[in-house]
Amino acid sequence: MKKQIALTVNGVKRELLVNPQDLLLNVLREQLGLTGAKYGCGIGECGSCTVLLDGEPILSCMTLAVAVNGSEVTTIEGLLGSDGSLHPIQESFLEHGAVQCGFCTPGMILMAKNLLDKNPHPSEEEIREHIRGNLCRCTGYTQIVQAIKEVSLTRKA
Amino acid sequence: MNGKDDFKIIGKPIPRHDAWEKAFGLTTYAADFSLPDMLHGKVLRSKYPSAKILSIDTTKAKRLKGVQAVLTAKDVPRNESVTRFGQTHTVGGGFEGLYRVLADNKVHFLGEAVALVAADTEEIALKALDLIKVEYEPIPGVFDPIEAMNPNAPQVQEGRSNIITHYEVVRGDVEKGFSEADVVVENTYRVQFVDHAYMEPESGVAWIDENGVITIRVSTQVIEHFRGIADVLNLPHNRVRVIGTYVGGGFGGKEDITVEAFLALLTYKTGRPVKLTYTREESILSHSKRHPYVMEYKTGAKKDGRLIALKARLVSDAGAYVYLSPWVLLYSMVDAPGPYRIPHVRVDGYTVLTNNTFTSANRGFGAPQVCFAYESQMDELARRLQMDPAEIRKINYLEKGEALATGQVLNHLVALKETTDQVLQVLGEKPLSKGKIRIGRGIASGMTSYGRMIFLHDTSRSHVSIEMDGSVTIRTGVQDIGGGQASSLCQIASEVLGVPLDHIKIYIADTALTPFAGTTTATRQLYMSGNATLIAAQEVRKTLIQKAARMMDLDPERLNLVDREVVDQGGSGKNLPLTEVIKACASDGLPLYHVALFKAPFRTLTQFERIEGDVFPDFTFGTHGVVVAVDEETGKVQVLKIVSCFDVGRAINRLSVEGQIEGGAIYGMGYALTEEVILKEGITLTPSFSEYLLPTSMDLPELETLLIESGDGVGPFGSKGVGEPSVCSVAPAIANAIYDAVGIRINELPLTPERILKALRKEENDENPLSRHR
Ligand code: FES
Ligand code: FES
């Protein structure tokens, strides 16, 4: 019944045995102990479970693990530098107070990374548009948008 | 160390220590924690809002392989007790309500817990829920609080009236006041059920530790529920330990017991660790909501704008259980007249049981509801008197030294004129309307208490110690719900002890190991535990300075602690490394720690019917100004700008304070425009985020946050609390701006396009062209 799949998670190759109905979110959290992706709604309405699949954001609560066999997955834990250093986006989130309870933060930061990888200097409008599916109940979004904008400004073109 | 400019750490915009781990995704929230051999818990919930339970058959569920426990009310050692929220004595006055763990012979609202399951996997637990057979007999319920007040209405809880409480506030002679009024405005306001919608659903893990103590690691605002949980199990209080995790949002929704009692029961019965996390749907269906109110307001003023009389009748829907409803109502009672000087006042308030989802704390705790009413009334009065809305407010704002209608004297600065002036200045000129898009501006002011009601005899404790290497440890039972509660305490200790922030470590929220600090509710933590931590740190400081003075042969008055050194400020140039002083203290056997107890001022309330005298330690005052664009064709409102100005007393961490105020503005905007838990005959029609509409990044207006630092609060360094006050006056400011834009006033939240269109159409058909104002 179980199926073997191979994923590259945060740069490390992992062979996993999963049930056909297992969600990527649960495989990451329970089998791999990567709890940075969160359960917020389970039905694609909050963005707390966002991870990057081959660089593109997906909702891991809506994704079957077997369906992404062979892909590369980046979770928030994968942004930690090998020397323990912060990614510039994380640093900017801290400086702008964009982290309150922090529950939406992993999803937000991965969305920001995806945006800035594709578009190093997005407008405020583009930033807001990009994170529209990620809910945050604490910050009121302003500090998050500012944090993302600031990274794009300080980056060399 | 008293002058504002002397602060090294206080007031600076410093990234919080907990934010680092959160940004790395490393913070272990309640659901991120697991133990070997752990079971998964699930709750069977009532399908009806009002029904008798004829029978429950659990045989099939129990027989399912992998199921370890199926529990119903008869398995709960003490299924019924009273709700408590950290108060150490019985308050009376309806403040202690019924706490029932599992429904026994009746269900009272949709989603009430009926049975519990623990199984080897979540899938098996879900299957087991399906196998439990409950036979219900639906019975008539009551879903409207006004109807529920009728003595012939169905009784929600057996053996008691649906009316939980009646309170009154009386000052002067209200009828005489109205007879002297030149203008009287009368309106009925309605506000809705609201969900807290924290991103983290309720969750926890429980286990029995090696000493036989039931240990529950849980996302909560109140670790001191351990007492109530022990009562449920009929265990001594010291046999239950609650560890609070960093909370993924609370807003009052994790103030009641959520998963804790269920977890305790399941782990107690199975002997194994158990995890229970609510689904989002379950969270919306079953946890508390913000109280809907019906508010009849009658306000009278003189020609020159002076308020003379106010009469209000408040009815709040408590849902099926009492929980915090009387508390919330009491807040509304005190705040109902608003921050205004009114010689004649009468307020009557009722909170009433219905078969709706139960209601309890939600950010603002009864203050935003009445603020919507009193601030809409103020704008209506301004219109009738053809006065400027800001002017009429300024004539009537209370000032320091004056009393509320309850008689409580405001002993601290009431910075309302200041906040309003600043808001108006930043709001600037009103942009021009274009075609069908009408632009409007509105303001509203509010008052919200911080700190608990003083008859609760509130206390907090904090333990501060300094280690041999000069690093500092704080231990305090504070729950951190994302507002930077723990981090502010580190800043306070850092300031007092002259030790850099990264040399400070804080342990929070553990009933076995940290001294009790009370609830993270009522915007009380900075005030209460901030003061406790300040006192504890000052005591340690005193020990160090006195020892250093002897070692340096200097007057202690001359010494200060700066950057891990004792520095002579008297100009001798002498200084001493802090570690040397610590060593000397240690070898003298001097205490290098202090546990401080901070007591809020308190008094006992002898009667509850009429609310008189001091109720709160202090209030936070502020004003919101907004600019909206209303589309006359679709009724859609876009908020273009929100300016918030608060007297925060003193900003301990500027980033955190601004974050609270900005987050509060958007929380209030959701309340005003889109958020509503819709219940039809007790059935929730909005159990997901596609029906329950939260603000997203696309709805984000331009936000401006202005701080006044009067230094006149009762918190450490003269600070005030701002977490809840930040929400209070957003909704009426938006309603007032909509009026300014299109000349219609809607007295019911949320201000949906449908309501606005309907009102616009009605205005169009109206004969009298003067009734619509621009
Ligand atoms: S948990 Fe996946 S979108 Fe909410
Ligand atoms: S910081 Fe709490 S949900 Fe975003």
Short mmCIF file of N, CA and C in Angstrom, two decimals, chain B residues 592-681:
data_model
loop_
_atom_site.label_atom_id
_atom_site.label_comp_id
_atom_site.label_asym_id
_atom_site.label_seq_id
_atom_site.Cartn_x
_atom_site.Cartn_y
_atom_site.Cartn_z
N LEU B 592 21.37 36.98 45.05
CA LEU B 592 21.55 37.51 43.70
C LEU B 592 20.29 37.27 42.88
N TYR B 593 19.18 37.26 43.58
CA TYR B 593 17.88 37.07 42.92
C TYR B 593 16.85 37.81 43.74
N HIS B 594 15.72 38.04 43.12
CA HIS B 594 14.59 38.55 43.89
C HIS B 594 13.31 38.10 43.21
N VAL B 595 12.34 37.66 44.01
CA VAL B 595 11.03 37.39 43.45
C VAL B 595 10.09 38.46 43.95
N ALA B 596 9.55 39.22 43.02
CA ALA B 596 8.70 40.36 43.39
C ALA B 596 7.25 40.01 43.17
N LEU B 597 6.42 40.55 44.04
CA LEU B 597 4.98 40.41 43.89
C LEU B 597 4.43 41.81 43.64
N PHE B 598 3.78 41.99 42.50
CA PHE B 598 3.14 43.28 42.25
C PHE B 598 1.64 43.14 42.43
N LYS B 599 1.11 44.01 43.28
CA LYS B 599 -0.33 43.98 43.54
C LYS B 599 -0.97 45.20 42.91
N ALA B 600 -1.98 44.97 42.09
CA ALA B 600 -2.76 46.11 41.59
C ALA B 600 -3.57 46.65 42.77
N PRO B 601 -3.90 47.94 42.73
CA PRO B 601 -4.78 48.43 43.80
C PRO B 601 -6.07 47.65 43.74
N PHE B 602 -6.61 47.27 44.89
CA PHE B 602 -7.91 46.61 44.81
C PHE B 602 -8.86 47.00 45.91
N ARG B 603 -10.13 46.74 45.60
CA ARG B 603 -11.18 46.94 46.57
C ARG B 603 -12.23 45.88 46.28
N THR B 604 -13.10 45.64 47.25
CA THR B 604 -14.12 44.62 47.08
C THR B 604 -15.42 45.29 46.70
N LEU B 605 -16.07 44.73 45.71
CA LEU B 605 -17.36 45.26 45.32
C LEU B 605 -18.43 44.57 46.18
N THR B 606 -19.25 45.36 46.84
CA THR B 606 -20.21 44.74 47.77
C THR B 606 -21.51 44.40 47.07
N GLN B 607 -21.83 45.17 46.03
CA GLN B 607 -23.03 44.80 45.28
C GLN B 607 -22.79 45.04 43.81
N PHE B 608 -23.42 44.22 42.99
CA PHE B 608 -23.12 44.24 41.57
C PHE B 608 -24.21 44.86 40.73
N GLU B 609 -25.41 44.98 41.28
CA GLU B 609 -26.52 45.46 40.46
C GLU B 609 -26.19 46.87 39.93
N ARG B 610 -25.82 47.76 40.84
CA ARG B 610 -25.48 49.12 40.41
C ARG B 610 -23.96 49.28 40.48
N ILE B 611 -23.37 49.62 39.35
CA ILE B 611 -21.91 49.69 39.28
C ILE B 611 -21.48 51.09 39.70
N GLU B 612 -20.77 51.15 40.80
CA GLU B 612 -20.36 52.45 41.33
C GLU B 612 -18.90 52.43 41.74
N GLY B 613 -18.27 53.57 41.61
CA GLY B 613 -16.91 53.74 42.11
C GLY B 613 -15.86 53.17 41.18
N ASP B 614 -14.67 52.98 41.73
CA ASP B 614 -13.56 52.52 40.90
C ASP B 614 -13.77 51.08 40.44
N VAL B 615 -13.54 50.86 39.17
CA VAL B 615 -13.64 49.50 38.62
C VAL B 615 -12.31 49.08 37.98
N PHE B 616 -11.61 50.05 37.36
CA PHE B 616 -10.38 49.70 36.64
C PHE B 616 -9.19 50.51 37.18
N PRO B 617 -7.99 49.97 37.02
CA PRO B 617 -6.81 50.72 37.46
C PRO B 617 -6.57 51.98 36.61
N ASP B 618 -6.81 51.89 35.30
CA ASP B 618 -6.58 53.05 34.43
C ASP B 618 -7.14 52.74 33.04
N PHE B 619 -7.10 53.74 32.19
CA PHE B 619 -7.60 53.59 30.83
C PHE B 619 -6.56 54.09 29.83
N THR B 620 -6.66 53.55 28.62
CA THR B 620 -5.87 54.08 27.50
C THR B 620 -6.83 54.81 26.58
N PHE B 621 -6.43 56.00 26.17
CA PHE B 621 -7.29 56.82 25.32
C PHE B 621 -6.64 57.01 23.95
N GLY B 622 -7.48 57.10 22.94
CA GLY B 622 -6.93 57.31 21.61
C GLY B 622 -8.01 57.68 20.62
N THR B 623 -7.56 58.04 19.43
CA THR B 623 -8.47 58.46 18.36
C THR B 623 -8.05 57.81 17.05
N HIS B 624 -9.04 57.40 16.27
CA HIS B 624 -8.79 56.92 14.91
C HIS B 624 -9.38 57.91 13.91
N GLY B 625 -8.66 58.12 12.83
CA GLY B 625 -9.20 58.90 11.72
C GLY B 625 -9.08 58.06 10.47
N VAL B 626 -10.13 58.04 9.63
CA VAL B 626 -10.04 57.23 8.42
C VAL B 626 -10.53 58.01 7.21
N VAL B 627 -10.03 57.58 6.08
CA VAL B 627 -10.55 58.06 4.80
C VAL B 627 -11.06 56.84 4.05
N VAL B 628 -12.29 56.93 3.55
CA VAL B 628 -12.85 55.81 2.80
C VAL B 628 -13.28 56.27 1.41
N ALA B 629 -13.35 55.28 0.52
CA ALA B 629 -13.96 55.51 -0.79
C ALA B 629 -15.15 54.58 -0.88
N VAL B 630 -16.33 55.14 -1.14
CA VAL B 630 -17.54 54.33 -1.24
C VAL B 630 -18.00 54.35 -2.69
N ASP B 631 -18.17 53.16 -3.24
CA ASP B 631 -18.67 53.06 -4.61
C ASP B 631 -20.19 53.07 -4.55
N GLU B 632 -20.80 54.13 -5.05
CA GLU B 632 -22.26 54.25 -4.95
C GLU B 632 -22.97 53.19 -5.80
N GLU B 633 -22.27 52.65 -6.76
CA GLU B 633 -22.90 51.67 -7.63
C GLU B 633 -22.94 50.28 -7.00
N THR B 634 -21.85 49.93 -6.30
CA THR B 634 -21.77 48.58 -5.76
C THR B 634 -21.92 48.55 -4.24
N GLY B 635 -21.81 49.69 -3.60
CA GLY B 635 -21.87 49.74 -2.14
C GLY B 635 -20.57 49.33 -1.48
N LYS B 636 -19.55 49.07 -2.28
CA LYS B 636 -18.29 48.61 -1.71
C LYS B 636 -17.52 49.76 -1.08
N VAL B 637 -16.96 49.46 0.09
CA VAL B 637 -16.19 50.46 0.81
C VAL B 637 -14.72 50.08 0.75
N GLN B 638 -13.89 51.01 0.34
CA GLN B 638 -12.46 50.77 0.45
C GLN B 638 -11.89 51.76 1.45
N VAL B 639 -11.20 51.23 2.43
CA VAL B 639 -10.58 52.13 3.40
C VAL B 639 -9.24 52.55 2.81
N LEU B 640 -9.07 53.85 2.62
CA LEU B 640 -7.85 54.33 1.98
C LEU B 640 -6.75 54.63 2.99
N LYS B 641 -7.19 55.03 4.19
CA LYS B 641 -6.19 55.46 5.16
C LYS B 641 -6.76 55.30 6.57
N ILE B 642 -5.92 54.84 7.47
CA ILE B 642 -6.30 54.85 8.89
C ILE B 642 -5.16 55.52 9.66
N VAL B 643 -5.49 56.55 10.38
CA VAL B 643 -4.51 57.20 11.25
C VAL B 643 -4.90 56.86 12.68
N SER B 644 -3.97 56.29 13.44
CA SER B 644 -4.24 55.94 14.83
C SER B 644 -3.33 56.78 15.71
N CYS B 645 -3.89 57.36 16.75
CA CYS B 645 -3.05 58.06 17.71
C CYS B 645 -3.46 57.66 19.13
N PHE B 646 -2.49 57.20 19.90
CA PHE B 646 -2.75 56.77 21.28
C PHE B 646 -1.73 57.37 22.23
N ASP B 647 -2.23 57.68 23.42
CA ASP B 647 -1.29 57.96 24.50
C ASP B 647 -0.90 56.61 25.09
N VAL B 648 0.33 56.18 24.80
CA VAL B 648 0.79 54.87 25.27
C VAL B 648 1.57 55.00 26.57
N GLY B 649 1.56 56.18 27.14
CA GLY B 649 2.31 56.40 28.38
C GLY B 649 3.79 56.46 28.09
N ARG B 650 4.34 55.29 27.85
CA ARG B 650 5.74 55.19 27.42
C ARG B 650 5.85 53.95 26.53
N ALA B 651 6.48 54.11 25.38
CA ALA B 651 6.69 52.96 24.51
C ALA B 651 7.90 52.18 25.03
N ILE B 652 7.67 50.97 25.53
CA ILE B 652 8.80 50.16 26.01
C ILE B 652 9.58 49.65 24.80
N ASN B 653 8.85 49.09 23.83
CA ASN B 653 9.48 48.71 22.56
C ASN B 653 8.66 49.33 21.43
N ARG B 654 9.24 50.30 20.79
CA ARG B 654 8.51 51.06 19.78
C ARG B 654 7.97 50.15 18.66
N LEU B 655 8.77 49.18 18.23
CA LEU B 655 8.32 48.27 17.18
C LEU B 655 7.08 47.50 17.62
N SER B 656 7.12 47.00 18.85
CA SER B 656 5.99 46.22 19.34
C SER B 656 4.75 47.08 19.49
N VAL B 657 4.92 48.28 20.02
CA VAL B 657 3.77 49.17 20.22
C VAL B 657 3.14 49.51 18.88
N GLU B 658 3.97 49.89 17.92
CA GLU B 658 3.42 50.23 16.61
C GLU B 658 2.76 49.02 15.96
N GLY B 659 3.38 47.86 16.18
CA GLY B 659 2.82 46.63 15.64
C GLY B 659 1.44 46.34 16.22
N GLN B 660 1.30 46.56 17.52
CA GLN B 660 -0.01 46.36 18.15
C GLN B 660 -1.04 47.31 17.57
N ILE B 661 -0.64 48.56 17.40
CA ILE B 661 -1.61 49.57 16.96
C ILE B 661 -2.00 49.34 15.50
N GLU B 662 -1.02 48.97 14.67
CA GLU B 662 -1.34 48.70 13.26
C GLU B 662 -2.20 47.45 13.13
N GLY B 663 -1.79 46.39 13.85
CA GLY B 663 -2.58 45.16 13.82
C GLY B 663 -3.99 45.41 14.34
N GLY B 664 -4.09 46.24 15.37
CA GLY B 664 -5.40 46.56 15.93
C GLY B 664 -6.27 47.33 14.95
N ALA B 665 -5.65 48.20 14.18
CA ALA B 665 -6.42 48.98 13.20
C ALA B 665 -7.05 48.05 12.17
N ILE B 666 -6.28 47.06 11.71
CA ILE B 666 -6.81 46.14 10.69
C ILE B 666 -7.82 45.16 11.31
N TYR B 667 -7.56 44.78 12.55
CA TYR B 667 -8.52 43.93 13.28
C TYR B 667 -9.86 44.67 13.37
N GLY B 668 -9.79 45.96 13.67
CA GLY B 668 -11.00 46.78 13.77
C GLY B 668 -11.66 47.00 12.41
N MET B 669 -10.84 47.08 11.38
CA MET B 669 -11.38 47.26 10.04
C MET B 669 -12.17 46.01 9.59
N GLY B 670 -11.64 44.84 9.93
CA GLY B 670 -12.36 43.60 9.63
C GLY B 670 -13.70 43.57 10.35
N TYR B 671 -13.69 44.00 11.61
CA TYR B 671 -14.91 44.06 12.42
C TYR B 671 -15.93 44.99 11.76
N ALA B 672 -15.43 46.09 11.23
CA ALA B 672 -16.33 47.09 10.65
C ALA B 672 -16.91 46.62 9.32
N LEU B 673 -16.11 45.95 8.50
CA LEU B 673 -16.52 45.79 7.10
C LEU B 673 -16.92 44.38 6.67
N THR B 674 -16.18 43.37 7.11
CA THR B 674 -16.41 42.06 6.48
C THR B 674 -16.67 40.91 7.44
N GLU B 675 -16.21 41.01 8.66
CA GLU B 675 -16.23 39.82 9.50
C GLU B 675 -17.57 39.61 10.19
N GLU B 676 -18.11 38.43 10.03
CA GLU B 676 -19.31 38.07 10.77
C GLU B 676 -19.46 36.56 10.79
N VAL B 677 -19.60 36.02 11.98
CA VAL B 677 -20.00 34.62 12.09
C VAL B 677 -21.52 34.64 12.00
N ILE B 678 -22.03 34.12 10.89
CA ILE B 678 -23.48 34.17 10.69
C ILE B 678 -24.10 32.89 11.24
N LEU B 679 -25.04 33.08 12.14
CA LEU B 679 -25.74 31.94 12.73
C LEU B 679 -27.19 32.04 12.34
N LYS B 680 -27.72 30.95 11.81
CA LYS B 680 -29.15 30.93 11.47
C LYS B 680 -29.78 29.85 12.31
N GLU B 681 -30.70 30.23 13.17
CA GLU B 681 -31.31 29.28 14.09
C GLU B 681 -30.24 28.43 14.77
#
